C-alpha atoms as one frame of an Amber mdcrd trajectory, in Angstrom:
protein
 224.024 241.547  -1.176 221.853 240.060  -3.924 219.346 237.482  -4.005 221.996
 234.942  -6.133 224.511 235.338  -2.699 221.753 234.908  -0.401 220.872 231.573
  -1.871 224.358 230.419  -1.605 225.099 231.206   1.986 221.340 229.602   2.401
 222.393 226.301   0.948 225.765 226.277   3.029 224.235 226.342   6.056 221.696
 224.197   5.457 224.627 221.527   4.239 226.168 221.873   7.665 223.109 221.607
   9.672 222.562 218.532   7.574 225.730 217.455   8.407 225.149 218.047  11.707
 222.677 215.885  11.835 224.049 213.146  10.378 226.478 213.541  13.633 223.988
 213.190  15.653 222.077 210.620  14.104 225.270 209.078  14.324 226.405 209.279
  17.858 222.637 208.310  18.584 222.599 204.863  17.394 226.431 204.268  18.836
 224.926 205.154  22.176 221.961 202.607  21.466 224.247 199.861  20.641 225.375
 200.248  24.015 222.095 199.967  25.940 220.693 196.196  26.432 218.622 194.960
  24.375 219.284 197.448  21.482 219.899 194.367  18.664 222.914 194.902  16.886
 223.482 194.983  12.753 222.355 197.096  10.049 218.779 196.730  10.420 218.831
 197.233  14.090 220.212 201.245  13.315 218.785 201.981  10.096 215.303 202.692
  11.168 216.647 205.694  13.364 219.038 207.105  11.020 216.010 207.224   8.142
 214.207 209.004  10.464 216.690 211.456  10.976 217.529 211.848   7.151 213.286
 212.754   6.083 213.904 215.327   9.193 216.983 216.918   7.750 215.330 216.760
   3.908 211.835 217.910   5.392 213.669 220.757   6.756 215.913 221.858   3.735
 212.672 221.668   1.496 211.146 223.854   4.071 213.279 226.578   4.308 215.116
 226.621   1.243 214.975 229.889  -0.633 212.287 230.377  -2.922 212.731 230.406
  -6.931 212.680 234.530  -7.719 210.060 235.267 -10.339 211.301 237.757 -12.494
 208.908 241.198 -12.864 209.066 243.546 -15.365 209.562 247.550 -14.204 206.310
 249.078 -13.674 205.957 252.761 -15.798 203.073 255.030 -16.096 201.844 255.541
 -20.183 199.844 258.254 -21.375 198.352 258.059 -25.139 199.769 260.761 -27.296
 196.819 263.096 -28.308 196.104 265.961 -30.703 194.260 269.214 -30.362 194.396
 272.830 -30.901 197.000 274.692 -28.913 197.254 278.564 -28.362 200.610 279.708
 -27.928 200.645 282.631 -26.233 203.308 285.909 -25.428 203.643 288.038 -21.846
 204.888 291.963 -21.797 204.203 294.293 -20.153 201.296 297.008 -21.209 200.333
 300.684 -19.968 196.354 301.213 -19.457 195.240 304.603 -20.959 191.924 306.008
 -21.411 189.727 305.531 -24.545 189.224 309.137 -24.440 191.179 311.643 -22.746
 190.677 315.456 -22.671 192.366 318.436 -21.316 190.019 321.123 -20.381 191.368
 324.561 -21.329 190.119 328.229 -21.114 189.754 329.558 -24.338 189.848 333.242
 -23.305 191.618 335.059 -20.436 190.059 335.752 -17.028 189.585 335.924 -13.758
 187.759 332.020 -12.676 184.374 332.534 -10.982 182.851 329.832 -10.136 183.340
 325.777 -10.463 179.842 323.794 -11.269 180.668 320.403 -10.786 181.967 317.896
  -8.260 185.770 316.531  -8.575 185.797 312.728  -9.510 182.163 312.366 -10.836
 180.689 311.731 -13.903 180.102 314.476 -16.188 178.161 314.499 -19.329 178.568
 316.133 -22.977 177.930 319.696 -22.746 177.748 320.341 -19.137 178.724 323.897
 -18.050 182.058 323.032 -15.678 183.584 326.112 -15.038 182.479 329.921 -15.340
 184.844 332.672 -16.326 184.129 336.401 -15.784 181.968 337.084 -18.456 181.642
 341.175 -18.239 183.935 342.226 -20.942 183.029 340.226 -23.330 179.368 341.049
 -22.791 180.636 344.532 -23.238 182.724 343.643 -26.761 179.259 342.358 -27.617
 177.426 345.097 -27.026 179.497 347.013 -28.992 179.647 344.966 -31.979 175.540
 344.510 -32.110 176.096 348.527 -31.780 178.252 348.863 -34.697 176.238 346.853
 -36.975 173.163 348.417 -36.134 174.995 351.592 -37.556 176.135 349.880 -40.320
 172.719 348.329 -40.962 171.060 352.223 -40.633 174.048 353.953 -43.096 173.234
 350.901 -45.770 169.816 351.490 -45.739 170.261 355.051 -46.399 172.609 354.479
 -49.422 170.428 352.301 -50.790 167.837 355.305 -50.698 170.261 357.477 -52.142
 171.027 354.852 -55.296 166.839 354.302 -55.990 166.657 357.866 -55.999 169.740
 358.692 -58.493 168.929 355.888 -60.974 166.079 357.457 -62.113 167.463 360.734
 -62.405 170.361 359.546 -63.957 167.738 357.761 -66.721 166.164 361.694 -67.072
 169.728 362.767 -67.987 168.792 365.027 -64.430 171.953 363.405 -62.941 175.033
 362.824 -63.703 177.284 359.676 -64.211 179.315 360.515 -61.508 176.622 360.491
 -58.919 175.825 357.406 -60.521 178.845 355.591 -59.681 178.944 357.673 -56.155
 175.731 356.600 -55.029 175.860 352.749 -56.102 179.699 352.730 -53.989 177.955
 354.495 -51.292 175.924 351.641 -51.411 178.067 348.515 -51.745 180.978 350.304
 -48.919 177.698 350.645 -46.883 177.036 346.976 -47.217 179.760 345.426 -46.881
 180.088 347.318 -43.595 177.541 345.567 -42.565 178.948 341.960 -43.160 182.460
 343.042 -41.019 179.767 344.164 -38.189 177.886 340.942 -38.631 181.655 339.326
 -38.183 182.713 341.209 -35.389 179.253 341.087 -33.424 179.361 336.665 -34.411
 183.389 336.791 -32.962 182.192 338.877 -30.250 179.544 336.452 -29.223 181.418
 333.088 -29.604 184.160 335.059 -27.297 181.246 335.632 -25.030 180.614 331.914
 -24.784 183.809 330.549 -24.055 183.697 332.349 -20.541 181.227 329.252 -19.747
 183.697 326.190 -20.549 181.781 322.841 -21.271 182.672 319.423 -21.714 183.168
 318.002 -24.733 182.627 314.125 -23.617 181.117 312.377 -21.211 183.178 310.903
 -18.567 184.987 311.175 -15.081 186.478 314.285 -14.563 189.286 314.790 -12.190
 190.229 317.613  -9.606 190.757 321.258 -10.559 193.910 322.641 -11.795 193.377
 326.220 -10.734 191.464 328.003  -7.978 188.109 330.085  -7.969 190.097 333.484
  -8.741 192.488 332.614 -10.566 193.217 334.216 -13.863 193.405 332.123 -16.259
 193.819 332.219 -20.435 196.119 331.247 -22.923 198.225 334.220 -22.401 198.740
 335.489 -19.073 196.990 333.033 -17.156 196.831 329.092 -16.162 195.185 327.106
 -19.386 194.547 324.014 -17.943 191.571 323.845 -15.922 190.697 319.873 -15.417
 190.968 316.467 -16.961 187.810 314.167 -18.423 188.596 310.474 -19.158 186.176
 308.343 -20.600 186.841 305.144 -19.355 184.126 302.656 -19.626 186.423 300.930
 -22.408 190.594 301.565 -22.214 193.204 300.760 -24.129 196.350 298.305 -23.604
 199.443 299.504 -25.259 202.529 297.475 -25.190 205.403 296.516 -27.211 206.282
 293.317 -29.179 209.282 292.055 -31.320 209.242 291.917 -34.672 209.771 287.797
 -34.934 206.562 287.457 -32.207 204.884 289.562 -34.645 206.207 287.623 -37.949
 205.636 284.383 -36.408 201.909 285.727 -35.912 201.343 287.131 -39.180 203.214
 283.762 -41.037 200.811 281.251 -39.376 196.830 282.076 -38.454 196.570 284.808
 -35.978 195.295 287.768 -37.411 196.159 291.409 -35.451 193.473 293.693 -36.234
 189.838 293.929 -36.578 188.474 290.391 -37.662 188.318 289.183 -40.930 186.530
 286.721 -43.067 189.412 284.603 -44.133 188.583 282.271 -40.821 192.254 283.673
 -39.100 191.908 283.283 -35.724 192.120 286.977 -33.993 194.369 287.662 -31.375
 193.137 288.943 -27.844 194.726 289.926 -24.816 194.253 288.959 -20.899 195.454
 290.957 -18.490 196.674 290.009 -14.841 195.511 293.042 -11.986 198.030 294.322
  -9.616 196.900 291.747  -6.947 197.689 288.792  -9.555 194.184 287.958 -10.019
 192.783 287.413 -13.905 190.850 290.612 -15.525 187.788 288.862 -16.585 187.359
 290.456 -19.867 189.412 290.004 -22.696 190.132 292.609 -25.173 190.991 292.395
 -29.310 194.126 293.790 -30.488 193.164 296.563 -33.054 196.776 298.192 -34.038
 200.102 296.928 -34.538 202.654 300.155 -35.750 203.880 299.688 -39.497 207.524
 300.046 -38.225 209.810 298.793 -35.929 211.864 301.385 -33.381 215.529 300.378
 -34.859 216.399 301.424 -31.260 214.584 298.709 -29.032 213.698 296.131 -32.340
 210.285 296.775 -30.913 206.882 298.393 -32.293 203.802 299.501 -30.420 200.506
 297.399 -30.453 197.359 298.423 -28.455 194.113 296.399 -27.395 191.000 297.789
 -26.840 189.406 296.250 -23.330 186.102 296.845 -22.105 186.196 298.799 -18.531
 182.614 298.459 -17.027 183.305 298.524 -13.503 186.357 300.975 -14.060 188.506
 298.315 -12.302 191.355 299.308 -14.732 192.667 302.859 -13.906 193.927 304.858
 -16.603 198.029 305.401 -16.501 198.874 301.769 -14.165 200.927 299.128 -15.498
 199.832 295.667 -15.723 200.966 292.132 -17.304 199.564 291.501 -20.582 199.254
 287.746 -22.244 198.760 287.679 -25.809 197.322 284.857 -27.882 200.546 284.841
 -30.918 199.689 281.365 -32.685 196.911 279.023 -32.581 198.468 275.307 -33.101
 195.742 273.384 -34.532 195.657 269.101 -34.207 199.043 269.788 -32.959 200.462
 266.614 -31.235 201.288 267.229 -27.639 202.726 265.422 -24.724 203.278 266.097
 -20.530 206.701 268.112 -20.020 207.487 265.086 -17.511 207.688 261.931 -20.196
 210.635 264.256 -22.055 214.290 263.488 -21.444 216.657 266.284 -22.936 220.622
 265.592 -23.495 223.110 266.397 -25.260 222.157 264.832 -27.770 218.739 266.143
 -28.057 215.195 265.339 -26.829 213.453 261.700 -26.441 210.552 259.894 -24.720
 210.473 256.312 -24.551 207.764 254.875 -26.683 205.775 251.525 -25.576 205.167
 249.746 -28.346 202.209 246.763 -28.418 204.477 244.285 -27.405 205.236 246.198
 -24.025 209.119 246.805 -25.134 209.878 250.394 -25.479 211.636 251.830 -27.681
 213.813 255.220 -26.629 212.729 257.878 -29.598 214.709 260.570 -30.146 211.609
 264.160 -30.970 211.763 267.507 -32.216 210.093 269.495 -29.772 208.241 272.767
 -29.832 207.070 275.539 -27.495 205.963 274.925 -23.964 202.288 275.253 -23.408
 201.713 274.934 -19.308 202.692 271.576 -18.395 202.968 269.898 -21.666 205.105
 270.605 -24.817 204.437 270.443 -28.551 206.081 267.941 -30.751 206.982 268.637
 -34.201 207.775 265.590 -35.471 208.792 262.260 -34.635 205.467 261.183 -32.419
 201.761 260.520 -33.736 198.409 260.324 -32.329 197.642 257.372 -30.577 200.737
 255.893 -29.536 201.673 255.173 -26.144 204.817 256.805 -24.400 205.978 256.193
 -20.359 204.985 259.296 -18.273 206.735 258.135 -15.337 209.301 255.927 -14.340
 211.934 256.366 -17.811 215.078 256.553 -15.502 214.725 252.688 -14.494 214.775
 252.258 -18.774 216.476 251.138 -21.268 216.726 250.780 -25.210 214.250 247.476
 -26.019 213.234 245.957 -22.265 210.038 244.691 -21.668 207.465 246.686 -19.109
 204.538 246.442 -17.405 202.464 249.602 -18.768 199.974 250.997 -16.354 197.707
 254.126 -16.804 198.170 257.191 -14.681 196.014 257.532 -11.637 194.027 260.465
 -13.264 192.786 258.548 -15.750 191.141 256.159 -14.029 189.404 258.508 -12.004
 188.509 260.016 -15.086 187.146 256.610 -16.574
């Protein structure tokens, strides 16, 4: 029942009450008429039935309904402002090692001892494991042996040769002990380089039996067992892992249009430049859902696209001091793709989508909106980029569009945040 229909029924009953009283008032001075000494005439009853018409109009003015003012609908506006806006991407990235190296035995035999702890940090050049070193001392040995022979059998050609040469110039010799003593010589001396060779391969041999690390790092458990033979050959090769880890890399895959999209506006992927591009980093969510703190800088995108998957490989390089990032665990990877800038943006909550397309209602100066029909963009959090069709400073409702139409009047107020904020 509306307010016009209450009135109505309101004035009907006050009519019959009035009525009413008129019966009464009536009835009243018939009665009196009766009684002695009442006089009798118009004057005598028209004292009491004037007194009995200001109480009925005293009570209609009373409790008659009151005039309705009319309000306009209350709505919540927000200013339309500008600002820079990074758009960002989410995949999903593999954490590797900045370094990571397998530690193999170069030559073949039996393990014999271990000189480190599993899952510590080891630095460049530190012995790690031992390998049985006696026949290869031994292959030494023999090759210092042979080139100690060779060095004795070139000294005594060259002996020979100073003593033919002047003979030969005394006509006491012939040419052909010429020639015999100066090949005597050079066979004689090149002997000695192979021995030099062999006794240098001998020796490098020799030190592979103690295996080293070539980085510093973490290294993990042993593959194979004091006693074990190992080698290339016969053996087990792999003796233990060393990751260096105090910075790892991301690697994860992107689509070509995120990657176009990048590369046509003002992201730059790669190593920063001087062109004032904005470079893209990466954040990285742990397994608990908490933030990484650090951020890392994407420094390779793959020239070409897997025609299988439409996707190609990019990796970020991340800085790992605490080694809370493990090497080989997967992990959610945001990726700043565009950087908006004095891009006009709005709350996701003032935008009404159709059929028709997208609109927020616009509250002009007057305080009449106007329903405006917007090209939107991507979402950003809670609020959504417009491409066209809004500027900076004007006012659109927030909250309370669905009581709204096409050119009423409202009564703007400010959301609650912003007048804490003032």
């Amino acid at each position: 029942m509306n307010l016009s229909q209450l009135h109505t029924m309101f004035k009907a009953n006050v009519s019959k009450c009035y009525s009413t009283l008129v019966n009464v008032a009536d009835g009243t001075i018939a009665w009196l008429k009766n009684k002695k000494g009442m006089p009798h005439g118009k004057k005598g009853w028209l004292v009491p039935l004037l007194s009995v018409l200001i109480i009925a109009a005293g009570a209609y003015f009373i409790f008659r309904p009151k005039r309705q003012i009319s309000e306009f609908p209350i709505v919540k506006v927000e200013t339309v402002n500008t600002g820079h806006v990074n758009i960002y991407g989410e995949y999903v990235g593999r954490i590797r090692a900045q370094q990571h190296v397998e530690i193999h035995a170069r030559v073949e035999g039996y393990l014999q001892s271990m000189l480190f702890k599993e899952g510590s940090y080891i630095h460049k050049g530190q012995t790690l494991f031992v390998i049985d070193p006696r026949l290869y001392q031994a292959h030494v040995n023999k090759a210092r042996a042979q080139l100690n022979k060779a060095r004795a059998q070139a000294q005594k050609a060259e002996r020979d040769l100073k003593r033919i040469k002047p003979l030969f110039e005394k006509n006491a010799a012939s040419q052909l002990d010429l020639d015999n003593a100066t090949a005597a010589y050079e066979s004689a001396m090149a002997e000695v380089v192979v021995s030099e060779a062999d006794l240098t391969q001998a020796e490098l041999t020799l030190s592979y039996t103690s295996v080293s690390s070539p980085i510093s790092g973490y290294i993990s458990q042993r593959v194979a067992d004091i006693g074990t033979l190992v080698g290339p050959s016969g053996g087990k090769s792999l003796l233990a892992t060393v990751v260096k880890s105090d910075s790892v890399r991301v690697d994860f895959s992107m689509t070509a249009l995120d990657y176009l999209h990048s590369k046509d506006r003002n992201v730059n992927f790669g190593a920063a430049d001087s062109t004032g591009k904005w470079n893209s980093y990466v954040t990285i969510t742990l397994a608990d859902g908490t933030v990484y703190p650090h951020k890392g800088i994407v420094d390779f995108a793959d020239p070409q696209v897997d025609p299988k998957t439409g996707t190609f490989s990019v990796r970020a390089e991340m800085p790992n001091p605490d080694r809370s990032l493990l090497p080989g665990e997967f992990t959610k990877v945001k990726v700043l793709l565009d950087v908006r800038e004095d891009a006009v943006k709005i709350p996701n909550k003032s935008i009404v989508i159709e059929k028709g397309g997208a609109f927020v209602y616009v509250v002009r100066p007057d305080s009449v909106v106007e329903r405006r029909f917007i090209e939107i963009g991507p979402e950003t959090g809670n609020e959504t980029i417009v491409e066209r069709g809004l500027a900076k400073g004007e006012k659109i409702v927030a909250e309370g569009y669905h009581k709204l139409s096409h050119g009423i009047k409202v009564n703007p107020v400010p959301p609650a945040n912003s007048k804490k904020e003032e």
